[in-house]
C-alpha cells in the first residue's frame, strides 16, 4: 500500500512513502478479537498486538460506524460457528477479505492492511 506520493523539489520527482505499520485482520476464537498491528518491517507470521475486537478499533483510527458494525457482525458470526464443519468458511473468508479492503480504504494508506484466512 502506498501511503503518500509527493512531488519533491518541484522537479516532478516522485517519492513513494510506505506505511510503517501493518494491520492484520484475522478472526480469533474467544472474545471477538480480529485486528492486530505490528511493524511493517517485521516479516514473520506473528500478527502483532491486538488492537480491535467486537467493540471496534480505538477512536484514534477513525473507523466509520458502518464498518465497525460490519466487523462486529463478522466476528460474532465467527464466534457462533468456529469449528463447525458445515459452515461456509469460504464465504466467511471472502467477507473478511472485503472488510480488510474497506478498512484499507478508510485508513487512506496510513497502514498496510492484510487479511489472514481461517479454516482455509
PDB file of C-alpha atoms in Angstrom:
ATOM      1  CA  UNK A   1       0.000   0.000   0.000  1.00  0.00           C
ATOM      2  CA  UNK A   2       1.329   3.414  -0.871  1.00  0.00           C
ATOM      3  CA  UNK A   3       0.653   5.919   1.866  1.00  0.00           C
ATOM      4  CA  UNK A   4       1.677   9.029   0.002  1.00  0.00           C
ATOM      5  CA  UNK A   5       3.176  10.238  -3.231  1.00  0.00           C
ATOM      6  CA  UNK A   6       4.957  13.550  -3.013  1.00  0.00           C
ATOM      7  CA  UNK A   7       6.311  15.873  -5.678  1.00  0.00           C
ATOM      8  CA  UNK A   8       9.775  16.660  -4.329  1.00  0.00           C
ATOM      9  CA  UNK A   9      11.896  19.688  -5.088  1.00  0.00           C
ATOM     10  CA  UNK A  10       9.415  20.981  -7.676  1.00  0.00           C
ATOM     11  CA  UNK A  11      11.101  18.901 -10.390  1.00  0.00           C
ATOM     12  CA  UNK A  12       8.441  16.247 -10.805  1.00  0.00           C
ATOM     13  CA  UNK A  13      10.405  13.618  -8.853  1.00  0.00           C
ATOM     14  CA  UNK A  14       8.140  11.203  -7.020  1.00  0.00           C
ATOM     15  CA  UNK A  15       8.947   9.760  -3.630  1.00  0.00           C
ATOM     16  CA  UNK A  16       6.896   6.785  -2.513  1.00  0.00           C
ATOM     17  CA  UNK A  17       6.363   6.597   1.238  1.00  0.00           C
ATOM     18  CA  UNK A  18       5.335   3.251   2.681  1.00  0.00           C
ATOM     19  CA  UNK A  19       3.340   2.821   5.865  1.00  0.00           C
ATOM     20  CA  UNK A  20       5.461   1.702   8.805  1.00  0.00           C
ATOM     21  CA  UNK A  21       2.748  -0.433  10.445  1.00  0.00           C
ATOM     22  CA  UNK A  22       0.833  -3.472   9.236  1.00  0.00           C
ATOM     23  CA  UNK A  23      -2.693  -4.231  10.419  1.00  0.00           C
ATOM     24  CA  UNK A  24      -3.738  -7.849  10.008  1.00  0.00           C
ATOM     25  CA  UNK A  25      -7.397  -8.806  10.044  1.00  0.00           C
ATOM     26  CA  UNK A  26      -7.729 -12.326  11.402  1.00  0.00           C
ATOM     27  CA  UNK A  27     -10.585 -13.813  13.392  1.00  0.00           C
ATOM     28  CA  UNK A  28      -9.577 -15.384  16.680  1.00  0.00           C
ATOM     29  CA  UNK A  29     -11.850 -17.563  18.768  1.00  0.00           C
ATOM     30  CA  UNK A  30     -12.594 -16.481  22.304  1.00  0.00           C
ATOM     31  CA  UNK A  31     -13.549 -12.874  22.926  1.00  0.00           C
ATOM     32  CA  UNK A  32     -14.070 -11.455  19.447  1.00  0.00           C
ATOM     33  CA  UNK A  33     -10.593 -10.209  18.595  1.00  0.00           C
ATOM     34  CA  UNK A  34      -9.867  -9.555  14.907  1.00  0.00           C
ATOM     35  CA  UNK A  35      -7.407  -6.653  14.444  1.00  0.00           C
ATOM     36  CA  UNK A  36      -3.654  -6.918  15.050  1.00  0.00           C
ATOM     37  CA  UNK A  37      -0.799  -4.439  14.488  1.00  0.00           C
ATOM     38  CA  UNK A  38       2.964  -4.772  14.083  1.00  0.00           C
ATOM     39  CA  UNK A  39       5.898  -3.006  12.459  1.00  0.00           C
ATOM     40  CA  UNK A  40       5.686  -3.371   8.673  1.00  0.00           C
ATOM     41  CA  UNK A  41       9.347  -4.363   8.567  1.00  0.00           C
ATOM     42  CA  UNK A  42       8.647  -7.459  10.691  1.00  0.00           C
ATOM     43  CA  UNK A  43       8.343 -10.257   8.158  1.00  0.00           C
ATOM     44  CA  UNK A  44       7.274 -13.089  10.465  1.00  0.00           C
ATOM     45  CA  UNK A  45       3.956 -14.950  10.730  1.00  0.00           C
ATOM     46  CA  UNK A  46       3.377 -13.164  14.056  1.00  0.00           C
ATOM     47  CA  UNK A  47       0.395 -10.848  13.535  1.00  0.00           C
ATOM     48  CA  UNK A  48       1.269  -8.417  16.320  1.00  0.00           C
ATOM     49  CA  UNK A  49      -0.592  -6.914  19.230  1.00  0.00           C
ATOM     50  CA  UNK A  50      -4.366  -6.897  19.372  1.00  0.00           C
ATOM     51  CA  UNK A  51      -5.954  -3.514  18.620  1.00  0.00           C
ATOM     52  CA  UNK A  52      -9.514  -4.374  17.566  1.00  0.00           C
ATOM     53  CA  UNK A  53     -12.263  -6.695  18.616  1.00  0.00           C
ATOM     54  CA  UNK A  54     -16.008  -6.911  18.946  1.00  0.00           C
ATOM     55  CA  UNK A  55     -16.096  -3.306  20.201  1.00  0.00           C
ATOM     56  CA  UNK A  56     -14.146  -1.988  17.215  1.00  0.00           C
ATOM     57  CA  UNK A  57     -10.901  -0.102  16.763  1.00  0.00           C
ATOM     58  CA  UNK A  58      -9.735   2.610  19.155  1.00  0.00           C
ATOM     59  CA  UNK A  59     -11.222   6.020  18.319  1.00  0.00           C
ATOM     60  CA  UNK A  60      -7.940   7.434  17.014  1.00  0.00           C
ATOM     61  CA  UNK A  61      -8.179   5.121  13.963  1.00  0.00           C
ATOM     62  CA  UNK A  62     -11.379   6.954  12.934  1.00  0.00           C
ATOM     63  CA  UNK A  63     -13.144   3.888  11.512  1.00  0.00           C
ATOM     64  CA  UNK A  64     -16.710   4.538  10.381  1.00  0.00           C
ATOM     65  CA  UNK A  65     -19.641   3.282  12.421  1.00  0.00           C
ATOM     66  CA  UNK A  66     -20.808   1.264   9.405  1.00  0.00           C
ATOM     67  CA  UNK A  67     -17.509  -0.596   9.009  1.00  0.00           C
ATOM     68  CA  UNK A  68     -17.286  -1.109  12.781  1.00  0.00           C
ATOM     69  CA  UNK A  69     -20.761  -2.704  12.746  1.00  0.00           C
ATOM     70  CA  UNK A  70     -19.817  -4.905   9.778  1.00  0.00           C
ATOM     71  CA  UNK A  71     -16.697  -6.129  11.571  1.00  0.00           C
ATOM     72  CA  UNK A  72     -18.780  -6.819  14.691  1.00  0.00           C
ATOM     73  CA  UNK A  73     -21.299  -8.917  12.732  1.00  0.00           C
ATOM     74  CA  UNK A  74     -18.457 -10.759  11.010  1.00  0.00           C
ATOM     75  CA  UNK A  75     -16.549 -11.630  14.194  1.00  0.00           C
ATOM     76  CA  UNK A  76     -19.718 -12.662  16.051  1.00  0.00           C
ATOM     77  CA  UNK A  77     -20.534 -14.946  13.116  1.00  0.00           C
ATOM     78  CA  UNK A  78     -17.101 -16.497  13.612  1.00  0.00           C
ATOM     79  CA  UNK A  79     -17.669 -16.942  17.342  1.00  0.00           C
ATOM     80  CA  UNK A  80     -21.006 -18.685  16.683  1.00  0.00           C
ATOM     81  CA  UNK A  81     -19.620 -21.069  14.050  1.00  0.00           C
ATOM     82  CA  UNK A  82     -15.954 -21.594  14.980  1.00  0.00           C
ATOM     83  CA  UNK A  83     -15.063 -25.224  14.443  1.00  0.00           C
ATOM     84  CA  UNK A  84     -18.372 -26.049  12.786  1.00  0.00           C
ATOM     85  CA  UNK A  85     -17.529 -28.336   9.840  1.00  0.00           C
ATOM     86  CA  UNK A  86     -20.619 -27.476   7.752  1.00  0.00           C
ATOM     87  CA  UNK A  87     -20.172 -23.713   7.940  1.00  0.00           C
ATOM     88  CA  UNK A  88     -19.297 -21.894   4.699  1.00  0.00           C
ATOM     89  CA  UNK A  89     -15.747 -20.812   5.578  1.00  0.00           C
ATOM     90  CA  UNK A  90     -15.060 -19.774   2.003  1.00  0.00           C
ATOM     91  CA  UNK A  91     -17.844 -17.165   2.172  1.00  0.00           C
ATOM     92  CA  UNK A  92     -16.710 -16.130   5.665  1.00  0.00           C
ATOM     93  CA  UNK A  93     -13.165 -15.525   4.429  1.00  0.00           C
ATOM     94  CA  UNK A  94     -14.412 -13.668   1.355  1.00  0.00           C
ATOM     95  CA  UNK A  95     -16.347 -11.325   3.661  1.00  0.00           C
ATOM     96  CA  UNK A  96     -13.288 -10.880   5.885  1.00  0.00           C
ATOM     97  CA  UNK A  97     -11.147 -10.002   2.875  1.00  0.00           C
ATOM     98  CA  UNK A  98     -13.743  -7.473   1.710  1.00  0.00           C
ATOM     99  CA  UNK A  99     -13.816  -5.897   5.191  1.00  0.00           C
ATOM    100  CA  UNK A 100      -9.999  -5.683   5.214  1.00  0.00           C
ATOM    101  CA  UNK A 101     -10.114  -3.934   1.834  1.00  0.00           C
ATOM    102  CA  UNK A 102     -12.720  -1.484   3.149  1.00  0.00           C
ATOM    103  CA  UNK A 103     -10.531  -0.850   6.194  1.00  0.00           C
ATOM    104  CA  UNK A 104      -7.576  -0.097   3.947  1.00  0.00           C
ATOM    105  CA  UNK A 105      -9.668   2.475   2.058  1.00  0.00           C
ATOM    106  CA  UNK A 106     -10.839   4.127   5.290  1.00  0.00           C
ATOM    107  CA  UNK A 107      -7.282   4.271   6.637  1.00  0.00           C
ATOM    108  CA  UNK A 108      -6.221   6.079   3.447  1.00  0.00           C
ATOM    109  CA  UNK A 109      -2.913   4.253   3.110  1.00  0.00           C
ATOM    110  CA  UNK A 110      -1.657   5.092   6.604  1.00  0.00           C
ATOM    111  CA  UNK A 111      -1.288   1.371   7.320  1.00  0.00           C
ATOM    112  CA  UNK A 112      -0.612  -1.707   5.234  1.00  0.00           C
ATOM    113  CA  UNK A 113      -3.679  -3.959   5.717  1.00  0.00           C
ATOM    114  CA  UNK A 114      -3.596  -7.756   5.310  1.00  0.00           C
ATOM    115  CA  UNK A 115      -6.214 -10.455   5.683  1.00  0.00           C
ATOM    116  CA  UNK A 116      -5.345 -13.883   7.098  1.00  0.00           C
ATOM    117  CA  UNK A 117      -7.940 -16.539   6.282  1.00  0.00           C
ATOM    118  CA  UNK A 118      -9.227 -19.052   8.815  1.00  0.00           C
ATOM    119  CA  UNK A 119     -10.069 -22.711   8.107  1.00  0.00           C
ATOM    120  CA  UNK A 120      -8.805 -22.447   4.538  1.00  0.00           C
TER     121      UNK A 120
END
